Amino acid sequence: MSRTIFCTFLQREAEGQDFQFYPGELGKRIFNEISKEAWQQWMSKQTMLINEKKLNTMKPEDRKLLEQEMVKFLFEGKDIQIDGYTPPEK
């Protein structure tokens, strides 16, 4: 049975995560405040960041950068900025 939460990112009620998949206090916050839909949006942005900045998730400094960008995106409403990247026109 799915659970419903108030998603801080979407600013509405939405389907919550099935379990806490990110560690620590930040993981608890994501589980309680970020919906599946919002998390999917972040996953797309994260993939773009990894590819465009050529990040290696085995490096602690790259993981730290991803975590910082995730917090900015999900909780502070800041979009991902990559130097030289222009999003495709719709």
C-alpha positions as CSV (number, residue, x, y, z in Angstrom):
1,M,0.0,0.0,0.0
2,S,1.5,3.4,-1.0
3,R,1.8,6.2,1.5
4,T,0.9,9.8,0.8
5,I,3.1,12.7,2.0
6,F,3.2,16.4,1.5
7,C,6.1,16.8,-0.9
8,T,8.2,19.9,-0.1
9,F,9.5,20.0,-3.7
10,L,6.2,19.7,-5.5
11,Q,4.3,21.6,-2.8
12,R,1.4,19.2,-2.8
13,E,0.3,15.8,-1.6
14,A,2.0,13.0,-3.5
15,E,3.0,9.3,-3.3
16,G,5.9,8.9,-0.9
17,Q,8.9,6.6,-1.1
18,D,8.4,3.0,-0.2
19,F,11.5,2.9,2.1
20,Q,14.4,5.1,3.3
21,F,17.1,4.5,0.7
22,Y,19.5,7.4,1.6
23,P,21.4,7.2,4.9
24,G,21.3,9.4,7.9
25,E,19.2,12.4,8.8
26,L,19.1,13.6,5.2
27,G,17.7,10.2,4.3
28,K,15.0,10.5,6.9
29,R,14.1,14.0,5.6
30,I,14.0,12.7,2.0
31,F,11.8,9.8,3.1
32,N,9.4,12.1,4.9
33,E,9.3,15.1,2.6
34,I,10.2,14.1,-1.0
35,S,7.8,12.2,-3.2
36,K,8.6,9.5,-5.8
37,E,7.8,12.0,-8.6
38,A,10.2,14.6,-7.1
39,W,12.9,12.0,-6.6
40,Q,12.7,10.9,-10.3
41,Q,13.2,14.6,-11.3
42,W,16.3,14.7,-9.1
43,M,17.6,11.4,-10.6
44,S,17.4,12.9,-14.1
45,K,19.3,16.0,-12.9
46,Q,21.8,13.8,-11.0
47,T,22.5,11.8,-14.2
48,M,23.0,15.0,-16.1
49,L,25.4,16.3,-13.5
50,I,27.4,13.1,-13.4
51,N,27.7,13.0,-17.2
52,E,28.4,16.7,-17.9
53,K,30.8,17.2,-15.0
54,K,32.4,13.7,-15.5
55,L,31.9,12.9,-11.8
56,N,33.0,9.6,-10.3
57,T,30.7,8.4,-7.6
58,M,33.5,6.4,-6.1
59,K,35.3,9.7,-5.1
60,P,34.1,11.2,-1.8
61,E,34.4,14.7,-3.1
62,D,32.2,13.9,-6.1
63,R,29.6,12.3,-3.8
64,K,29.7,15.3,-1.5
65,L,29.1,17.6,-4.5
66,L,26.1,15.5,-5.6
67,E,24.7,15.6,-2.1
68,Q,25.0,19.4,-2.0
69,E,23.3,19.8,-5.3
70,M,20.6,17.4,-4.3
71,V,19.8,19.4,-1.2
72,K,19.8,22.7,-3.2
73,F,17.5,21.1,-5.8
74,L,15.0,19.3,-3.6
75,F,14.8,21.6,-0.6
76,E,15.9,25.0,-1.7
77,G,14.3,25.2,-5.1
78,K,17.5,25.8,-7.0
79,D,17.9,24.3,-10.4
80,I,21.2,22.6,-11.5
81,Q,23.6,25.0,-13.2
82,I,26.3,23.5,-15.5
83,D,28.7,25.9,-17.2
84,G,28.2,25.8,-21.0
85,Y,25.1,23.7,-20.9
86,T,22.0,25.0,-22.7
87,P,18.8,23.0,-22.2
88,P,17.1,22.0,-25.4
89,E,14.2,24.2,-26.5
90,K,10.7,22.7,-26.2
